[in-house]
Amino acid sequence: MASLPEILSARFEAVTGVDPELRPATKPQFGHYQCNVALRLAADRGLKPREVAQSIVDTVDVADLCEPLEIAGPGFINIRIRTDVLAHAVAEQLRDPHAGIVPTQKPAVVVVDYSAPNVAKPMHVGNLRSTIIGDCLARVLRSTGDTVIAQNHIGDWGTQFGMLVEQILDEGIDASALTLDTSVELYKRAQAHFRSDEVFAEAARRRVVALQAGDEQTRAIWQCLIDVSKAGFNRAYARLGVLLTDADLAGESMYNPMLDAVAADLEAMGVATMDAGALCVFIPGDDAPLIVRKSDGGYGYAATDLAAIRHRVGTLHADRLIYVVGAPQSHHFAQVFATARLAGWLPEAVSAEHVGFGSVLGADGKMFKTRDGKAVTLDTLLDAAEEVAATEVAMAAVKYADLSNALHKDYVFDVDRMTATTGDTGPYLQYAHARVSQILRRAAADSLVVDDATAVIACLGEPAEQTLALTLTRFGEVVAEVASSLQPHKLCGYLFELATQLSSFYEQCPVLKSEDEIRASRLVLCRATQRVLATGLDLLGIHAPESM
Ligand code: ARG
């Protein structure tokens, strides 16, 4: 089911042959939408704008949806949707079990790679953003009918584990007694040791070889490190209320057995060539090669990501690959995707998208740091928000601040601003939902009918009611747009607009104090708005409380 503006656009386009660029009307007395295409067409064809407008109005077939069209000023066409049509659309949406979200025409298998923290390291702000954004995209794509496979590509493999295991053995620590915090401390000691002691460094390098060869003791200690970190990650996920579970874990180590084949196949196909001892891919138009295998024989981040693509396309049968990773890695992904295309592991029919995002800044506009100058971890951020607001509100504040900015932009972590219950914030949207829920509760307590969708047909006489109704019916279109463009801030912007219009509606249209069919129709509008707010917040991963 297309939304009203989409249907209108299509009808106009059938006549004009170009996108009619329907815009919301600037004033209620101009109707609901405006179409200025006559001015452009007239200029192109050397005709009079009002005459072009008149011929569009005479030809376009919208009488079943609109009041008679009006031509204004130099040739604007003013469009007013018939209130019965609007009312019908709201009633339909209220009856729709998906609240107006339209199932996609072609359901796809979508792999979303997100969160991806590193073992024995604290979750950094990039992992936080990735977790929040990825969770939102997974929810949106599921809502439109795609099959989403979350892949948590944790950093659980690499040369650093040689150093960590060696340090544990050197200190005689019981690895099973480590915690995330003590393993982070251990990491620092191991690093310092590695830098200052060549004998230790050599032992750490041998330990990497032992790990790769599957040496039992080495593997057991490595596994302890993973388990400790996993427990820490899961605590963070529970705190954030995101959907990731252990079933979504597909860490770097999983691909280790596939790396030799990745290298050998690339070389056999001639996609990769040896250069100064390293196996490299030279991508046309790119100055820097992608290094598949280093000259010491070790595989890095790139080889793992190539193996992951083979797995995701070949075994998981993905139609679409999404990577939610900080913007600084965009070159890495561009190279990995290009290589996979050259190798035929990423067929044209499968899309690969890097959803990059910016940094979180402190009030001073620099990278966010704690008061003692340390890099900020997930917990310090969440703690800061919880200092000023209850848990649900704090999470809404952090998530909404993260999702409501255009992804590539850096944003300032300002706890007071993002926890405010006014303005474009998560708590404001929660409050809007709680307030409308309260009205509906009161109505139900007074035995007023709030769920009879047909009641809305009676009215919608006020501009504020019409504006709200129009915005409600756009919900499906907005969700579809986020599913394709992968830009959560568009959903945030829509929900904020809806909440703002809800509040003008209260000001101009008393609900409980009005009577009979007017009250009944306003209650239906309240119910429909409550559902869209709740559904929309859920897609953002934000809890919608009944009261606040
Ligand atoms: N572990 C990496 C980091 O913390 C992110 C991994 C992203 N995913 C991927 N397939 N490379 O920066």
Coordinates of C-alpha atoms and ligand atoms in Angstrom, one line a residue:
M1 CA 0.0 0.0 0.0
A2 CA 1.5 3.3 -1.1
S3 CA 1.0 6.4 1.0
L4 CA -1.3 9.2 -0.1
P5 CA 1.6 11.5 -1.2
E6 CA 3.1 8.6 -3.2
I7 CA -0.2 7.9 -4.9
L8 CA -0.6 11.6 -5.6
S9 CA 2.9 12.0 -7.0
A10 CA 2.4 9.0 -9.3
R11 CA -0.9 10.5 -10.6
F12 CA 0.7 13.9 -11.3
E13 CA 3.7 12.3 -12.9
A14 CA 1.5 10.4 -15.3
V15 CA 0.4 13.8 -16.6
T16 CA 3.6 15.9 -16.3
G17 CA 6.1 13.2 -17.3
V18 CA 8.5 14.5 -14.6
D19 CA 8.7 14.2 -10.8
P20 CA 6.0 16.7 -9.7
E21 CA 8.0 17.5 -6.6
L22 CA 5.0 17.7 -4.2
R23 CA 5.9 19.7 -1.1
P24 CA 3.9 20.2 2.1
A25 CA 1.9 23.4 1.8
T26 CA 3.4 26.4 3.6
K27 CA 0.1 27.5 5.2
P28 CA -3.1 25.5 6.0
Q29 CA -5.2 27.8 3.9
F30 CA -3.2 26.6 0.8
G31 CA -4.3 23.0 1.4
H32 CA -2.0 20.1 2.2
Y33 CA 0.5 19.9 -0.6
Q34 CA 1.8 22.2 -3.3
C35 CA 3.0 21.4 -6.8
N36 CA 5.2 23.9 -8.5
V37 CA 6.2 21.9 -11.5
A38 CA 4.2 24.1 -13.9
L39 CA 6.6 26.9 -13.4
R40 CA 9.6 24.7 -14.4
L41 CA 7.8 23.1 -17.3
A42 CA 6.6 26.4 -18.6
A43 CA 10.2 27.8 -18.5
D44 CA 11.5 24.8 -20.3
R45 CA 8.9 25.0 -23.1
G46 CA 8.5 28.7 -23.3
L47 CA 4.8 28.7 -22.2
K48 CA 2.8 30.6 -19.7
P49 CA 3.0 29.0 -16.2
R50 CA -0.6 29.5 -15.3
E51 CA -1.7 27.9 -18.6
V52 CA 0.5 24.9 -18.0
A53 CA -0.9 24.6 -14.5
Q54 CA -4.4 24.8 -15.9
S55 CA -3.8 22.0 -18.3
I56 CA -2.3 19.8 -15.6
V57 CA -5.3 20.5 -13.4
D58 CA -7.7 19.7 -16.2
T59 CA -6.0 16.4 -17.0
V60 CA -4.8 14.9 -13.7
D61 CA -7.1 12.3 -12.3
V62 CA -7.3 12.9 -8.5
A63 CA -10.9 13.6 -7.9
D64 CA -11.2 10.4 -5.8
L65 CA -8.5 11.8 -3.4
C66 CA -8.6 15.5 -3.5
E67 CA -10.9 18.5 -3.3
P68 CA -10.9 20.4 -6.6
L69 CA -7.4 21.6 -7.3
E70 CA -6.7 25.3 -7.1
I71 CA -4.1 27.4 -9.1
A72 CA -2.5 30.2 -7.1
G73 CA -0.1 33.0 -7.8
P74 CA 2.2 32.6 -10.8
G75 CA 1.1 28.9 -11.3
F76 CA 1.3 26.9 -8.1
I77 CA -1.2 24.1 -7.8
N78 CA -2.7 23.7 -4.3
I79 CA -3.8 20.3 -3.3
R80 CA -6.2 19.5 -0.5
I81 CA -6.8 15.9 0.3
R82 CA -10.5 15.1 1.0
T83 CA -11.0 14.6 4.7
D84 CA -12.9 11.4 4.1
V85 CA -9.9 10.0 2.3
L86 CA -7.6 11.1 5.0
A87 CA -9.8 9.6 7.7
H88 CA -10.0 6.4 5.8
A89 CA -6.3 6.2 5.5
V90 CA -5.9 6.7 9.3
A91 CA -8.5 4.0 10.0
E92 CA -6.7 1.6 7.7
Q93 CA -3.5 2.3 9.4
L94 CA -5.0 1.7 12.8
R95 CA -6.3 -1.7 11.6
D96 CA -3.1 -2.7 10.0
P97 CA -1.1 -5.0 12.3
H98 CA 2.1 -3.4 11.0
A99 CA 0.9 0.2 11.8
G100 CA 1.4 1.1 8.1
I101 CA 4.9 -0.4 7.6
V102 CA 4.8 -1.8 4.1
P103 CA 6.3 -5.2 3.5
T104 CA 9.1 -5.0 0.9
Q105 CA 8.4 -6.3 -2.6
K106 CA 11.5 -8.5 -2.6
P107 CA 12.4 -9.8 0.8
A108 CA 16.2 -10.2 1.0
V109 CA 18.7 -11.9 3.2
V110 CA 20.7 -9.1 4.7
V111 CA 23.8 -9.6 6.7
V112 CA 24.5 -6.7 9.1
D113 CA 28.0 -6.6 10.6
Y114 CA 27.9 -4.5 13.7
S115 CA 29.2 -3.9 17.2
A116 CA 32.4 -5.9 16.7
P117 CA 34.3 -5.0 19.9
N118 CA 37.8 -6.4 20.5
V119 CA 38.7 -9.1 23.0
A120 CA 40.7 -7.9 26.1
K121 CA 40.0 -4.3 25.2
P122 CA 37.3 -2.1 26.6
M123 CA 34.4 -1.4 24.3
H124 CA 35.2 2.0 22.7
V125 CA 32.8 4.7 21.6
G126 CA 33.0 3.4 18.0
N127 CA 31.8 0.0 19.1
L128 CA 29.0 1.8 21.0
R129 CA 27.8 3.7 17.9
S130 CA 28.1 0.7 15.8
T131 CA 26.0 -1.3 18.3
I132 CA 23.2 1.3 18.4
I133 CA 23.1 2.0 14.7
G134 CA 23.4 -1.6 13.7
D135 CA 20.6 -2.6 16.1
C136 CA 18.3 0.0 14.6
L137 CA 19.1 -1.0 11.0
A138 CA 18.5 -4.7 11.9
R139 CA 15.1 -3.8 13.5
V140 CA 14.1 -1.6 10.5
L141 CA 15.0 -4.2 7.9
R142 CA 13.2 -7.0 9.8
S143 CA 10.1 -4.8 10.1
T144 CA 9.9 -4.5 6.3
G145 CA 10.2 -8.3 5.8
D146 CA 13.9 -8.9 5.2
T147 CA 15.7 -11.8 6.9
V148 CA 18.4 -10.1 8.9
I149 CA 21.5 -12.1 9.9
A150 CA 23.5 -10.2 12.5
Q151 CA 27.2 -10.9 12.5
N152 CA 29.2 -9.7 15.4
H153 CA 32.7 -9.7 13.9
I154 CA 34.6 -9.5 17.2
G155 CA 38.3 -9.0 17.3
D156 CA 39.3 -12.4 18.8
W157 CA 42.3 -13.3 16.7
G158 CA 45.6 -11.8 15.8
T159 CA 49.2 -11.4 16.9
Q160 CA 48.2 -9.6 20.1
F161 CA 47.0 -12.9 21.5
G162 CA 50.5 -14.4 21.4
M163 CA 51.6 -11.5 23.6
L164 CA 48.6 -11.9 26.0
V165 CA 49.0 -15.6 26.4
E166 CA 52.7 -15.3 26.9
Q167 CA 52.2 -12.7 29.6
I168 CA 49.7 -14.9 31.4
L169 CA 52.2 -17.7 31.5
D170 CA 55.0 -15.4 32.5
E171 CA 53.0 -14.0 35.4
G172 CA 51.6 -17.4 36.3
I173 CA 48.1 -16.1 36.3
D174 CA 45.0 -18.3 36.4
A175 CA 43.4 -17.2 33.1
S176 CA 39.9 -18.5 34.1
A177 CA 39.9 -16.0 37.0
L178 CA 40.4 -12.9 34.7
T179 CA 37.6 -10.3 34.3
L180 CA 37.2 -7.9 31.5
D181 CA 38.8 -5.2 33.6
T182 CA 41.8 -7.3 34.7
S183 CA 42.3 -8.5 31.1
V184 CA 42.4 -4.9 29.9
E185 CA 45.1 -4.3 32.5
L186 CA 46.9 -7.4 31.5
Y187 CA 46.9 -6.2 27.9
K188 CA 48.7 -3.0 28.9
R189 CA 51.3 -4.9 30.8
A190 CA 51.8 -7.3 28.0
Q191 CA 52.3 -4.4 25.5
A192 CA 54.9 -2.7 27.7
H193 CA 56.7 -6.0 28.2
F194 CA 56.7 -6.7 24.5
R195 CA 58.2 -3.3 23.7
S196 CA 60.9 -3.4 26.4
D197 CA 62.0 -7.1 26.4
E198 CA 63.2 -8.7 23.1
V199 CA 63.3 -12.2 24.6
F200 CA 59.7 -11.8 25.7
A201 CA 58.8 -10.4 22.3
E202 CA 60.4 -13.4 20.6
A203 CA 58.5 -15.8 22.9
A204 CA 55.2 -13.9 22.1
R205 CA 55.9 -14.3 18.4
R206 CA 56.4 -18.1 18.9
R207 CA 53.2 -18.1 20.9
V208 CA 51.3 -16.8 17.9
V209 CA 52.6 -19.7 15.8
A210 CA 51.5 -22.1 18.6
L211 CA 48.1 -20.6 18.7
Q212 CA 47.7 -20.9 15.0
A213 CA 49.0 -24.5 15.1
G214 CA 46.3 -25.3 17.6
D215 CA 48.6 -26.0 20.6
E216 CA 46.3 -27.1 23.4
Q217 CA 47.5 -25.1 26.3
T218 CA 47.7 -21.9 24.2
R219 CA 44.2 -22.5 22.9
A220 CA 42.8 -23.0 26.3
I221 CA 44.2 -19.7 27.6
W222 CA 43.1 -17.9 24.5
Q223 CA 39.6 -19.3 25.0
C224 CA 39.5 -18.0 28.6
L225 CA 40.3 -14.5 27.3
I226 CA 37.5 -14.8 24.8
D227 CA 35.0 -16.0 27.4
V228 CA 35.8 -13.2 29.8
S229 CA 35.4 -10.6 27.1
K230 CA 32.2 -12.1 25.8
A231 CA 30.7 -11.9 29.3
G232 CA 31.6 -8.2 29.3
F233 CA 30.1 -7.6 25.9
N234 CA 26.9 -9.3 26.9
R235 CA 26.6 -7.1 30.0
A236 CA 26.9 -4.1 27.7
Y237 CA 24.3 -5.4 25.3
A238 CA 21.9 -6.1 28.2
R239 CA 22.5 -2.6 29.5
L240 CA 21.8 -1.1 26.1
G241 CA 18.8 -3.4 25.4
V242 CA 20.1 -4.5 22.0
L243 CA 19.1 -7.7 20.3
L244 CA 22.6 -9.2 19.9
T245 CA 23.2 -12.7 21.4
D246 CA 26.0 -15.3 21.4
A247 CA 24.3 -16.8 18.3
D248 CA 25.4 -13.7 16.3
L249 CA 29.0 -14.1 17.2
A250 CA 31.2 -14.6 14.2
G251 CA 34.6 -13.4 15.3
E252 CA 37.8 -13.0 13.3
S253 CA 39.0 -16.4 14.6
M254 CA 36.2 -18.2 12.8
Y255 CA 37.7 -17.3 9.4
N256 CA 41.3 -18.4 10.3
P257 CA 41.0 -21.8 8.7
M258 CA 39.8 -20.2 5.4
L259 CA 42.6 -17.7 5.0
D260 CA 45.1 -19.9 3.1
A261 CA 42.4 -20.6 0.5
V262 CA 41.6 -16.9 0.2
A263 CA 45.2 -16.1 -0.5
A264 CA 45.8 -19.1 -2.8
D265 CA 42.6 -18.5 -4.8
L266 CA 43.3 -14.8 -5.2
E267 CA 46.8 -15.5 -6.4
A268 CA 45.7 -18.3 -8.8
M269 CA 43.1 -16.0 -10.4
G270 CA 45.8 -13.3 -10.8
V271 CA 43.8 -10.9 -8.6
A272 CA 46.6 -10.8 -6.1
T273 CA 50.3 -10.7 -6.9
M274 CA 53.5 -10.9 -4.8
D275 CA 55.2 -7.6 -4.2
A276 CA 58.2 -7.3 -1.9
G277 CA 57.3 -10.6 -0.2
A278 CA 53.7 -9.6 0.5
L279 CA 50.6 -10.8 -1.4
C280 CA 48.9 -7.7 -2.6
V281 CA 45.9 -6.6 -4.6
F282 CA 46.4 -3.6 -6.8
I283 CA 43.0 -2.1 -7.4
P284 CA 42.6 0.1 -10.5
G285 CA 42.5 3.8 -9.4
D286 CA 43.8 3.1 -5.9
D287 CA 47.4 4.1 -5.1
A288 CA 47.6 1.8 -2.0
P289 CA 47.5 -2.0 -2.4
L290 CA 45.3 -4.2 -0.3
I291 CA 47.7 -6.5 1.6
V292 CA 46.2 -10.0 1.8
R293 CA 49.3 -11.6 3.4
K294 CA 52.2 -9.8 4.9
S295 CA 55.8 -10.6 4.1
D296 CA 56.2 -12.5 7.4
G297 CA 53.4 -14.8 6.2
G298 CA 50.8 -13.4 8.6
Y299 CA 47.3 -12.6 7.6
G300 CA 45.6 -9.3 8.7
Y301 CA 42.3 -7.6 8.9
A302 CA 41.8 -7.6 5.1
A303 CA 42.2 -11.3 4.6
T304 CA 39.7 -12.0 7.3
D305 CA 37.1 -9.6 5.8
L306 CA 37.6 -11.3 2.4
A307 CA 36.9 -14.7 3.9
A308 CA 33.9 -13.2 5.7
I309 CA 32.5 -12.1 2.4
R310 CA 32.9 -15.6 0.9
H311 CA 31.1 -17.0 3.9
R312 CA 28.3 -14.5 3.9
V313 CA 27.6 -14.8 0.2
G314 CA 28.4 -18.4 -0.3
T315 CA 27.1 -20.0 2.9
L316 CA 24.7 -17.5 4.4
H317 CA 23.3 -16.6 0.9
A318 CA 23.2 -12.9 1.6
D319 CA 21.6 -10.6 -1.0
R320 CA 22.9 -7.5 0.8
L321 CA 25.9 -6.9 3.0
I322 CA 26.0 -4.0 5.5
Y323 CA 29.0 -3.0 7.6
V324 CA 28.3 -0.6 10.4
V325 CA 31.9 0.6 11.2
G326 CA 33.4 4.0 11.8
A327 CA 34.1 6.3 8.8
P328 CA 37.9 6.0 9.1
Q329 CA 37.6 2.4 7.8
S330 CA 35.9 3.4 4.5
H331 CA 39.0 2.9 2.4
H332 CA 39.5 -0.5 3.9
F333 CA 36.0 -1.5 2.9
A334 CA 36.2 0.0 -0.5
Q335 CA 39.3 -2.1 -1.1
V336 CA 37.8 -5.3 0.3
F337 CA 34.6 -4.9 -1.7
A338 CA 36.6 -4.1 -4.9
T339 CA 38.8 -7.2 -4.4
A340 CA 35.8 -9.4 -3.7
R341 CA 34.2 -8.2 -6.9
L342 CA 37.3 -8.9 -8.9
A343 CA 37.5 -12.3 -7.5
G344 CA 33.8 -13.0 -8.2
W345 CA 33.0 -13.6 -4.6
L346 CA 30.7 -10.7 -4.5
P347 CA 28.4 -11.0 -7.6
E348 CA 26.8 -7.8 -9.0
A349 CA 23.4 -8.9 -7.7
V350 CA 24.7 -8.7 -4.1
S351 CA 25.2 -5.2 -2.7
A352 CA 27.9 -4.3 -0.2
E353 CA 27.5 -1.1 1.8
H354 CA 29.8 0.5 4.4
V355 CA 27.6 2.5 6.8
G356 CA 30.3 4.7 8.2
F357 CA 29.8 7.1 11.1
G358 CA 31.6 10.0 12.8
S359 CA 33.1 10.4 16.2
V360 CA 31.7 11.4 19.5
L361 CA 33.2 14.7 20.7
G362 CA 33.4 16.4 24.1
A363 CA 32.0 19.8 24.9
D364 CA 35.4 21.2 23.8
G365 CA 34.8 19.8 20.3
K366 CA 37.7 17.4 20.6
M367 CA 37.6 13.6 20.9
F368 CA 35.5 12.8 24.0
K369 CA 37.8 11.9 26.9
T370 CA 37.1 11.3 30.6
R371 CA 38.1 13.8 33.2
D372 CA 41.4 12.0 33.8
G373 CA 42.1 12.1 30.1
K374 CA 41.5 8.4 29.3
A375 CA 39.6 7.3 26.2
V376 CA 35.9 7.0 26.9
T377 CA 34.4 3.5 27.3
L378 CA 30.8 2.5 26.8
D379 CA 30.2 2.3 30.6
T380 CA 31.5 5.8 31.3
L381 CA 29.1 7.2 28.7
L382 CA 26.1 5.4 30.0
D383 CA 27.1 6.2 33.6
A384 CA 27.2 9.9 32.7
A385 CA 23.7 9.7 31.2
E386 CA 22.3 7.7 34.2
E387 CA 23.7 10.3 36.6
V388 CA 21.0 12.7 35.4
A389 CA 18.2 10.5 34.3
A390 CA 16.5 7.1 35.1
T391 CA 17.8 4.1 33.2
E392 CA 15.2 3.9 30.4
V393 CA 15.4 7.6 29.9
A394 CA 19.2 7.7 29.9
M395 CA 19.3 4.9 27.3
A396 CA 16.8 6.7 25.1
A397 CA 18.9 9.9 25.4
V398 CA 22.1 8.2 24.4
K399 CA 20.6 6.2 21.6
Y400 CA 18.6 9.0 20.1
A401 CA 21.5 11.4 20.2
D402 CA 23.5 8.8 18.3
L403 CA 20.8 8.1 15.7
S404 CA 19.3 11.5 15.1
N405 CA 22.4 13.1 13.6
A406 CA 23.4 12.4 10.0
L407 CA 25.7 9.3 10.4
H408 CA 28.9 10.8 9.0
K409 CA 28.7 13.9 11.3
D410 CA 30.7 14.0 14.5
Y411 CA 28.4 14.9 17.4
V412 CA 29.0 16.4 20.8
F413 CA 28.2 14.3 23.8
D414 CA 26.2 16.8 25.9
V415 CA 24.4 14.9 28.6
D416 CA 22.2 17.8 29.7
R417 CA 21.0 18.5 26.2
M418 CA 20.3 14.9 25.2
T419 CA 18.4 14.0 28.4
A420 CA 16.2 17.2 28.2
T421 CA 12.5 16.4 27.9
T422 CA 12.0 19.3 25.4
G423 CA 13.6 19.6 22.0
D424 CA 14.7 17.0 19.6
T425 CA 15.6 14.3 22.1
G426 CA 14.8 10.7 22.9
P427 CA 13.2 11.6 26.3
Y428 CA 10.9 14.1 24.5
L429 CA 9.6 11.4 22.2
Q430 CA 9.1 9.1 25.2
Y431 CA 7.3 11.9 27.0
A432 CA 5.0 12.4 23.9
H433 CA 4.2 8.7 24.0
A434 CA 3.5 8.7 27.7
R435 CA 1.3 11.7 27.5
V436 CA -0.9 10.4 24.7
S437 CA -1.1 7.0 26.5
Q438 CA -2.3 8.8 29.6
I439 CA -5.1 10.5 27.6
L440 CA -6.1 7.1 26.2
R441 CA -6.0 5.6 29.7
R442 CA -8.3 8.3 31.1
A443 CA -10.7 7.8 28.2
A444 CA -10.8 4.1 28.8
A445 CA -11.4 4.7 32.5
D446 CA -14.4 6.8 31.5
S447 CA -15.6 3.9 29.3
L448 CA -15.1 6.0 26.1
V449 CA -14.5 4.0 22.9
V450 CA -10.9 4.6 21.8
D451 CA -10.5 1.8 19.3
D452 CA -13.3 2.2 16.8
A453 CA -11.3 3.1 13.7
T454 CA -14.4 4.0 11.8
A455 CA -15.1 6.8 14.3
V456 CA -12.4 8.9 12.7
I457 CA -14.4 9.1 9.5
A458 CA -16.7 11.5 11.2
C459 CA -14.4 14.5 11.5
L460 CA -10.9 15.8 10.9
G461 CA -12.2 19.3 10.3
E462 CA -9.3 21.1 12.1
P463 CA -6.0 21.9 10.3
A464 CA -4.1 20.4 13.3
E465 CA -6.0 17.2 13.0
Q466 CA -5.4 17.0 9.3
T467 CA -1.7 17.7 9.6
L468 CA -1.4 15.0 12.2
A469 CA -3.4 12.5 10.0
L470 CA -1.2 13.3 7.0
T471 CA 2.0 12.8 8.9
L472 CA 0.7 9.5 10.4
T473 CA 0.0 8.1 6.9
R474 CA 3.6 8.8 5.9
F475 CA 5.1 6.4 8.4
G476 CA 5.4 3.4 6.0
E477 CA 7.2 5.5 3.4
V478 CA 9.7 6.8 6.0
V479 CA 10.5 3.3 7.3
A480 CA 10.9 2.1 3.7
E481 CA 13.3 5.0 3.0
V482 CA 15.4 4.1 6.1
A483 CA 15.5 0.5 5.0
S484 CA 16.9 1.5 1.6
S485 CA 19.1 4.5 2.5
L486 CA 20.2 3.1 5.9
Q487 CA 19.9 6.6 7.5
P488 CA 18.2 6.3 10.9
H489 CA 18.1 10.1 11.4
K490 CA 15.3 10.2 8.8
L491 CA 13.1 8.1 11.1
C492 CA 14.1 10.3 14.1
G493 CA 13.2 13.4 12.2
Y494 CA 9.9 12.0 11.3
L495 CA 9.0 10.9 14.8
F496 CA 10.1 14.3 16.2
E497 CA 7.8 16.0 13.6
L498 CA 5.0 13.7 14.6
A499 CA 5.5 14.4 18.3
T500 CA 5.6 18.2 17.7
Q501 CA 2.4 18.0 15.6
L502 CA 0.7 15.9 18.4
S503 CA 1.5 18.7 20.8
S504 CA -0.1 21.4 18.5
F505 CA -3.0 19.1 18.1
Y506 CA -3.6 19.0 21.9
E507 CA -3.4 22.8 22.0
Q508 CA -5.9 23.4 19.3
C509 CA -8.2 20.4 19.7
P510 CA -9.3 19.4 23.2
V511 CA -9.7 15.6 23.3
L512 CA -11.4 14.5 26.5
K513 CA -13.3 17.7 26.8
S514 CA -14.8 17.6 23.4
E515 CA -18.0 15.6 22.7
D516 CA -19.5 12.7 20.9
E517 CA -18.2 12.0 17.4
I518 CA -15.6 14.7 17.6
R519 CA -14.2 13.2 20.7
A520 CA -14.3 9.7 19.3
S521 CA -12.4 10.8 16.2
R522 CA -9.8 12.6 18.2
L523 CA -9.3 9.5 20.4
V524 CA -8.7 7.5 17.2
L525 CA -6.1 10.0 16.1
C526 CA -4.5 9.7 19.6
R527 CA -4.5 5.9 19.4
A528 CA -3.0 5.9 15.9
T529 CA -0.3 8.4 16.9
Q530 CA 0.5 6.4 20.0
R531 CA 1.0 3.3 17.9
V532 CA 3.2 5.0 15.4
L533 CA 5.3 6.6 18.1
A534 CA 5.7 3.2 19.9
T535 CA 6.4 1.3 16.7
G536 CA 8.9 4.0 15.6
L537 CA 10.7 4.2 18.9
D538 CA 10.9 0.4 18.9
L539 CA 12.6 0.5 15.5
L540 CA 15.2 2.9 17.1
G541 CA 15.6 0.4 20.0
I542 CA 14.1 2.9 22.4
H543 CA 11.6 1.9 25.0
A544 CA 8.2 3.7 24.8
P545 CA 6.9 4.1 28.4
E546 CA 3.2 4.3 29.2
S547 CA 3.8 6.9 31.8
M548 CA 6.8 9.0 32.9
Ligands
ARG1 N1 36.9 -4.8 15.6 C1 36.9 -3.7 14.8 C2 37.1 -2.4 15.6 O1 36.8 -2.4 16.8 C3 35.6 -3.5 13.9 C4 35.3 -4.7 13.0 C5 34.3 -4.3 12.0 N2 33.8 -5.3 11.1 C6 34.6 -5.9 10.1 N3 34.0 -6.8 9.4 N4 35.8 -5.5 9.8 O2 37.5 -1.4 15.0

